[in-house]
Coordinates of C-alpha atoms in Angstrom, one line a residue:
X211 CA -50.3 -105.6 72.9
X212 CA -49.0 -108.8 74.7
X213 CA -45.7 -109.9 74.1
X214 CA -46.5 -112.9 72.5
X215 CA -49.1 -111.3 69.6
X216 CA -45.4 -108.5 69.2
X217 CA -43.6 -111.3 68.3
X218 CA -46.0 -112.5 66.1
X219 CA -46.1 -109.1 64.2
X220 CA -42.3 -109.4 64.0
X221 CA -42.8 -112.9 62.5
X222 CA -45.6 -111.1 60.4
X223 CA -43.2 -108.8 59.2
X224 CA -39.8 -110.9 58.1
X225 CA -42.1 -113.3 56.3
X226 CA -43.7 -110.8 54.5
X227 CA -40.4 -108.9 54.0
X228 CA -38.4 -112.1 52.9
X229 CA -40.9 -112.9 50.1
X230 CA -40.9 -109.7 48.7
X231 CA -37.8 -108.9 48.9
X232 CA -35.8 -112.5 48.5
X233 CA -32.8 -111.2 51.4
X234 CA -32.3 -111.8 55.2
X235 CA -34.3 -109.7 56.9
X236 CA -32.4 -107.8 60.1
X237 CA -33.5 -106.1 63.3
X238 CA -32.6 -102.3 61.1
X239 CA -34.5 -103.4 58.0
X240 CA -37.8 -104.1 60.5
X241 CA -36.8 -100.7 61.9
X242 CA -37.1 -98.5 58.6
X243 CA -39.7 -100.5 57.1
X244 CA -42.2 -101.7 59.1
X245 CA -43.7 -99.5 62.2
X246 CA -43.9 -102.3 64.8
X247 CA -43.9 -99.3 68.2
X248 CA -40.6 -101.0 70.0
X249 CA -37.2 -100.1 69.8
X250 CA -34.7 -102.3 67.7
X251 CA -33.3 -104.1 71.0
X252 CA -36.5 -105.4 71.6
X253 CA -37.4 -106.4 67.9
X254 CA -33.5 -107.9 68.4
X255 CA -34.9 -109.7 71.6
X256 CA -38.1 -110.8 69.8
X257 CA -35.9 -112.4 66.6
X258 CA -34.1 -114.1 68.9
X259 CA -36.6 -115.9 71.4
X260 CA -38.5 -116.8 67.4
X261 CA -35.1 -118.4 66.2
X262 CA -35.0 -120.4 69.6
X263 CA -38.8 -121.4 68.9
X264 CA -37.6 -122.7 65.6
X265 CA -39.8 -119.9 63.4
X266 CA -36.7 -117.9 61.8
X267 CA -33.4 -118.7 61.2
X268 CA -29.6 -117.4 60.2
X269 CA -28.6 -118.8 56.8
X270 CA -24.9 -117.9 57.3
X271 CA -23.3 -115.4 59.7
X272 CA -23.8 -111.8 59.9
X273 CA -27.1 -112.2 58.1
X274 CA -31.1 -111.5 58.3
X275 CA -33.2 -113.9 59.5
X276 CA -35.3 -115.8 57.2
X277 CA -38.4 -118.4 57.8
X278 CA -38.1 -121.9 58.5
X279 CA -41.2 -123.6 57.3
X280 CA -42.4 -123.8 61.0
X281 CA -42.4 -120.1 60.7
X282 CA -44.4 -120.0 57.1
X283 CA -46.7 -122.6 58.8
X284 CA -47.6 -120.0 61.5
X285 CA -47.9 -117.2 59.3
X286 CA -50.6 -118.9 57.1
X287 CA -52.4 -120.4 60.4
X288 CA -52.7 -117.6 62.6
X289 CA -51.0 -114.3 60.7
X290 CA -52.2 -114.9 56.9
X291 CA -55.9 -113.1 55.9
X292 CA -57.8 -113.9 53.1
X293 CA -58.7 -110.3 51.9
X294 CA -61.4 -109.7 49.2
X295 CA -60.2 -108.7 46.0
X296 CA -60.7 -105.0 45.5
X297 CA -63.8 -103.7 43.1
X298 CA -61.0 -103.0 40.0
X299 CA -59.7 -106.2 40.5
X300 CA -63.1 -108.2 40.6
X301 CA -64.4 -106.1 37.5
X302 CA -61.2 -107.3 35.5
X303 CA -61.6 -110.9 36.6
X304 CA -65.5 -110.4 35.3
X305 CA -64.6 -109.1 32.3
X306 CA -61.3 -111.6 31.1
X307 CA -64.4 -114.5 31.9
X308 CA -67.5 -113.1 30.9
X309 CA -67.8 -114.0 27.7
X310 CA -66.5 -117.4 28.1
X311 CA -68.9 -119.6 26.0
X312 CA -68.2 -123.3 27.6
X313 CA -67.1 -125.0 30.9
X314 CA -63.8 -125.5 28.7
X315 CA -63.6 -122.2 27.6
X316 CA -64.2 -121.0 31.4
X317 CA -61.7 -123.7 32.8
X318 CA -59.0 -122.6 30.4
X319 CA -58.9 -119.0 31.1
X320 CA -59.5 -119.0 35.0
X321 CA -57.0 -121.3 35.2
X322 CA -54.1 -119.0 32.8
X323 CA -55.5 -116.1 35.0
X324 CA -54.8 -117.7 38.2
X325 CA -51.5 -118.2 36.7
X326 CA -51.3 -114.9 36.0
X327 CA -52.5 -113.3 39.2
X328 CA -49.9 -115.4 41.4
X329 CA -46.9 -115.9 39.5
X330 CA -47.5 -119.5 40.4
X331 CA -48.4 -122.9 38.3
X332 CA -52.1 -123.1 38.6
X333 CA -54.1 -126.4 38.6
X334 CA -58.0 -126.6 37.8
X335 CA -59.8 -130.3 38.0
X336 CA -62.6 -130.1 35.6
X337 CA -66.3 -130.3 37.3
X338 CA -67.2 -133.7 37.6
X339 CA -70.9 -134.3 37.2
X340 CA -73.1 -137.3 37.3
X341 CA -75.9 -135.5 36.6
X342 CA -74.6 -134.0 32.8
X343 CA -76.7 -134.9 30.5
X344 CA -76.4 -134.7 26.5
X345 CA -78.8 -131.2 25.0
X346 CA -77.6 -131.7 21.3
X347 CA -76.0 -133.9 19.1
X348 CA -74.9 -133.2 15.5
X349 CA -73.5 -135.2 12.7
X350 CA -72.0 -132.0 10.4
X351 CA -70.8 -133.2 6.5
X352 CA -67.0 -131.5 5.9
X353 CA -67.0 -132.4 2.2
X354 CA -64.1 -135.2 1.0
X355 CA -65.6 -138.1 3.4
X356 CA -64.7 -136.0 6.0
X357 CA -67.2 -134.9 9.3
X358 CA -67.5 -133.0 12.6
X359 CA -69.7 -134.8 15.3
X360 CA -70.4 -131.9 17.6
X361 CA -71.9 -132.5 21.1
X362 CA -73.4 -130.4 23.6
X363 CA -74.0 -130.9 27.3
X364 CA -76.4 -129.2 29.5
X365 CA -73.5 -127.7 31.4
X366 CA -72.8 -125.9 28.3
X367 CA -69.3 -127.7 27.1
X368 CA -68.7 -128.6 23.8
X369 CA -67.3 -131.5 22.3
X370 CA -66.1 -131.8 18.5
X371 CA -64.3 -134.4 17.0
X372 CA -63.8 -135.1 13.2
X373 CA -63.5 -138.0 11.4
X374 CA -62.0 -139.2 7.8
X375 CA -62.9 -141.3 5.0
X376 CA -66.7 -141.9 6.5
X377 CA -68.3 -144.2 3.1
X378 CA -71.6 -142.8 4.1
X379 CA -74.5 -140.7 1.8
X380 CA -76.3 -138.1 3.4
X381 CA -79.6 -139.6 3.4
X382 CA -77.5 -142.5 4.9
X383 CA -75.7 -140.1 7.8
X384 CA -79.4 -138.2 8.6
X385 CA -80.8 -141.3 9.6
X386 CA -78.5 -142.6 11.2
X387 CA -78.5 -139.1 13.3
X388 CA -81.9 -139.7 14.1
X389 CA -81.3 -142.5 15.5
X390 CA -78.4 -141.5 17.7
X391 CA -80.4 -138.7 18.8
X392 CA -82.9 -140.9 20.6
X393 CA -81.1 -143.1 22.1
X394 CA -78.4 -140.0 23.6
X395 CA -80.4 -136.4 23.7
X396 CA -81.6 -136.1 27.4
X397 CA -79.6 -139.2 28.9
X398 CA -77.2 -138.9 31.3
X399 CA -73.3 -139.5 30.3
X400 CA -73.1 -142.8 32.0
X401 CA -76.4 -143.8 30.9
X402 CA -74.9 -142.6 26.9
X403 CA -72.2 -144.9 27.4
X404 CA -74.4 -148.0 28.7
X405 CA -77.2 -147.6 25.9
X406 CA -74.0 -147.3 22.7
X407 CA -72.2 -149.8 24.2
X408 CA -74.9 -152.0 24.1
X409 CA -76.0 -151.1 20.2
X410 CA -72.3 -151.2 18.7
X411 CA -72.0 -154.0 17.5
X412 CA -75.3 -154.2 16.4
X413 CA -74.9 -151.8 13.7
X414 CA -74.1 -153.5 10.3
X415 CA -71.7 -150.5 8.7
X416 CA -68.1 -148.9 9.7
X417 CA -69.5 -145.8 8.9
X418 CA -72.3 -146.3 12.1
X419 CA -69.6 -148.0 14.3
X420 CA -66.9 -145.0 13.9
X421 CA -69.7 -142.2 14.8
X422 CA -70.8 -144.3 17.8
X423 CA -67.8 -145.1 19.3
X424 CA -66.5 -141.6 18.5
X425 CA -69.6 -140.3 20.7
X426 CA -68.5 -143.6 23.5
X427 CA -65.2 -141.2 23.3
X428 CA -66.7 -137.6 23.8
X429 CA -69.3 -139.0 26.8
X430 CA -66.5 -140.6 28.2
X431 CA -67.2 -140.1 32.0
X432 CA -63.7 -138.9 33.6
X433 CA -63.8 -135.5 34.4
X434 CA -62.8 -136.1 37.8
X435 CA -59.3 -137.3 36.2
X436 CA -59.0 -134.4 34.1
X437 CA -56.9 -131.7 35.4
X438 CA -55.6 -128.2 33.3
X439 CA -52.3 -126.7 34.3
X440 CA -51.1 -123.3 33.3
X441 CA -48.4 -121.5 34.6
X442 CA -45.5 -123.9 34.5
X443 CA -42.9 -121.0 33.0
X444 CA -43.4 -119.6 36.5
X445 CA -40.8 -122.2 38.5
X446 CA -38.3 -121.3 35.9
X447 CA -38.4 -117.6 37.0
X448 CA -38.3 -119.2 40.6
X449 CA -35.6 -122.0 40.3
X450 CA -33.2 -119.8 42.8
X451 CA -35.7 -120.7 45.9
X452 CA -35.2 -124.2 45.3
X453 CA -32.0 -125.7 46.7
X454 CA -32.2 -128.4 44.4
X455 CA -33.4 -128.7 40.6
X456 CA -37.3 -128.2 39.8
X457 CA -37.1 -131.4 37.8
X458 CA -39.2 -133.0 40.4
X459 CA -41.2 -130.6 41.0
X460 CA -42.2 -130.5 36.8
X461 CA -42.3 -134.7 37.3
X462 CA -45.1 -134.3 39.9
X463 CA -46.8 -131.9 38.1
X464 CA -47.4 -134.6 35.2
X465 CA -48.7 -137.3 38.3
X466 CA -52.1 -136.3 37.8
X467 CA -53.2 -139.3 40.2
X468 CA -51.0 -137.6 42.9
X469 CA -51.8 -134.5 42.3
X470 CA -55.6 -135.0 42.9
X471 CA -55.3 -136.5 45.8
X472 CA -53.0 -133.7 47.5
X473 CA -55.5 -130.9 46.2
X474 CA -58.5 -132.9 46.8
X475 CA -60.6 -132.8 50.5
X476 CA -60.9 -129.0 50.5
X477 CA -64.6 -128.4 51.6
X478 CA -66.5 -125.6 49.8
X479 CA -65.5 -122.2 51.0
X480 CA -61.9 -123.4 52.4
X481 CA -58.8 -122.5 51.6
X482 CA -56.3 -125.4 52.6
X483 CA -52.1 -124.3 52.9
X484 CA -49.9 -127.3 52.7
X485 CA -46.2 -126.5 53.0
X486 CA -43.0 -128.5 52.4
X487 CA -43.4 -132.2 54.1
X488 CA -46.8 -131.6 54.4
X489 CA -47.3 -132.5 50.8
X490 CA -46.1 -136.3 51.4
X491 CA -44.6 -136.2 47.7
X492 CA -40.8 -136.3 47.3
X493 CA -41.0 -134.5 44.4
X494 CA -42.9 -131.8 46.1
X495 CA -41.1 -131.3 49.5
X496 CA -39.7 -127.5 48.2
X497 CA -43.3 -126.6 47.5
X498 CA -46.5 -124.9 49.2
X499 CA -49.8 -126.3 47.5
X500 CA -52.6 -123.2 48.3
X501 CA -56.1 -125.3 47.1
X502 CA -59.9 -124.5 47.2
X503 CA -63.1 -126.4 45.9
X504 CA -65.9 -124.9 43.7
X505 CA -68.8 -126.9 42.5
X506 CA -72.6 -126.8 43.7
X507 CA -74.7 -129.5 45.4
X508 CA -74.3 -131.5 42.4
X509 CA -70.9 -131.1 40.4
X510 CA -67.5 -130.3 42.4
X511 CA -63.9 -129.6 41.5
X512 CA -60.4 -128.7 43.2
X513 CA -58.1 -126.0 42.1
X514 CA -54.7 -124.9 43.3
X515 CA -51.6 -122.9 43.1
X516 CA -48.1 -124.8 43.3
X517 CA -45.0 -122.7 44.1
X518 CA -41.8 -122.6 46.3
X519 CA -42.4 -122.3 49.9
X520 CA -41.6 -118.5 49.8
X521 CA -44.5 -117.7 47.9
X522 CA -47.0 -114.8 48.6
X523 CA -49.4 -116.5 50.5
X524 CA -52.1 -113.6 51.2
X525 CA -52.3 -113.2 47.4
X526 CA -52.6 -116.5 46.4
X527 CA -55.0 -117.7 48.8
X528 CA -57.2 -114.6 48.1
X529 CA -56.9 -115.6 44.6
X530 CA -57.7 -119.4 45.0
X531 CA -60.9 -118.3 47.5
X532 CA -62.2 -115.7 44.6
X533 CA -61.4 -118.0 41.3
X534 CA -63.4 -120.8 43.6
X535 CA -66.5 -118.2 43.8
X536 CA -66.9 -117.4 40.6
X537 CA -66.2 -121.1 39.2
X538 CA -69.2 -121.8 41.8
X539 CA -71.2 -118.9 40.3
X540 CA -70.8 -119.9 36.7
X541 CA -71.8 -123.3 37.2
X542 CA -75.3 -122.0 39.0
X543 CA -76.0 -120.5 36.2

């Protein structure tokens, strides 16, 4: 082993170490834990040529080293591996989203798994598709002037939405569903939108207006601005890596618009590490951002994990990688 790829273990090893364990990491503590085949004056030498590089540093005297995020950038770019998930831990991701019956449904519990899996916030952007088009519409009577129009996509999500005091028979309401359903069943969404936009105002009674632009509301084409968030409990537990308050951190996390465009220009199959400054947000300059992209040739999407910069890097990036897969998978189906 060159000198250069020993050094790189020792780096390897403190990063590792520090975000396990929170603490300076010293030469002795690389000496009992970690089987690096050098004696602790060299590991000593080796800590100090990485401080002079800029990788590690001393918080106070008499301490451990711990990584500067030059150092946590060369961890994730040449040290970091994205390992497969282990057969257990695929069969339990399987089985917490098999059953889910929607791209909502799907969306909502990968992303309060990812959560879950790396202690991190988690972000999913829902698949936008052009190509979505309406399979079923339905006009359901509640009783007490009340009713549910339900709406189903060919990508399998559901949309309800119920409305009140609808002065409307049912003769009146079937009809009217007939109607509705040949303008909207196999259309696109943006063609949905065009064709009721053009017929609103040409219907004579509220009752006709409401359900329309109630259905102009469900079709509404803006997936690519919608983004889920679970996970947010998790900077709490972490507030000590921050130096200052997570206030801007939680602010950021409600800039949808920003947050987009930092998690956004992944390609398929990537994982993408940004780290501290490299976010180009203020309010984001304590945090890593580890993002992928799932979609197929037609719909697409971003997801990501947002943490402090002494985050587990491996984990969350093997998580991001395997959460994009199966979002791909499910949306081949």
């Amino acid at each position: 082993m060159s000198t250069a790829d020993r050094r790189l273990d020792v780096l390897r090893a403190i990063v590792s170490d520090y975000v396990c364990n929170r603490e300076p990491v010293g030469s002795k503590m690389l000496v009992e834990r970690y089987d690096l085949g050098v004696s602790p004056a060299t590991i000593r030498n080796d800590m100090a040529v990485l401080e002079e590089e800029g990788l590690i540093y001393q918080p106070h005297t008499s301490a451990g080293r711990v990584p500067t995020l030059a150092g946590y950038r060369v961890f994730v770019d040449k040290l970091a591996q994205i390992k497969p998930l282990s057969a257990p831990e695929r069969r339990a991701i399987e089985s917490f989203l098999a059953d889910a019956l929607s791209v909502d449904d799907v969306i909502e519990r990968t992303v309060r798994l990812m959560a879950q899996l790396t202690r991190q916030v988690a972000i999913i952007q829902y698949p936008h598709c052009t190509q979505t088009k309406v399979l079923c519409l339905e006009i359901v009577e509640l009783g007490d002037q009340r009713l549910m129009i339900v709406l189903i996509t060919d990508n399998t999500n559901v949309e309800r939405r119920t409305l009140n005091a609808i002065t409307a028979n049912s003769a009146e309401l079937a009809q009217f569903k007939h109607v509705l359903n040949q303008l909207c069943i196999g259309k696109e969404l943006a063609q949905v939108q065009e064709i009721l936009g053009q017929h609103l105002h040409t219907w004579p009674y509220d009752f006709q207006k409401q359900i329309a632009q109630t259905i102009l509301e469900l079709t509404k084409v803006e997936a690519e601005q919608r983004l889920v968030i679970a996970g947010t409990a998790n900077l709490v537990r972490a507030e000590t890596d921050f130096q200052h308050s997570i206030v801007p951190v939680l602010d950021a996390l409600e800039e949808q618009v920003a947050l987009l465009r930092l998690i956004s220009g992944v390609q398929t199959d990537q994982v993408r590490v940004s780290i501290g400054k490299e976010n180009h947000h203020d309010g984001l300059i304590e945090t890593a951002i580890v993002a992928g992209k799932y979609g197929t040739e037609t719909t697409s999407a971003h997801l990501a994990v947002v943490g402090p910069v002494r985050m587990d890097y491996t984990a969350a990036m093997s998580t991001v990688q395997s959460l994009s897969n199966y979002l791909s998978h499910y949306l081949k189906k």
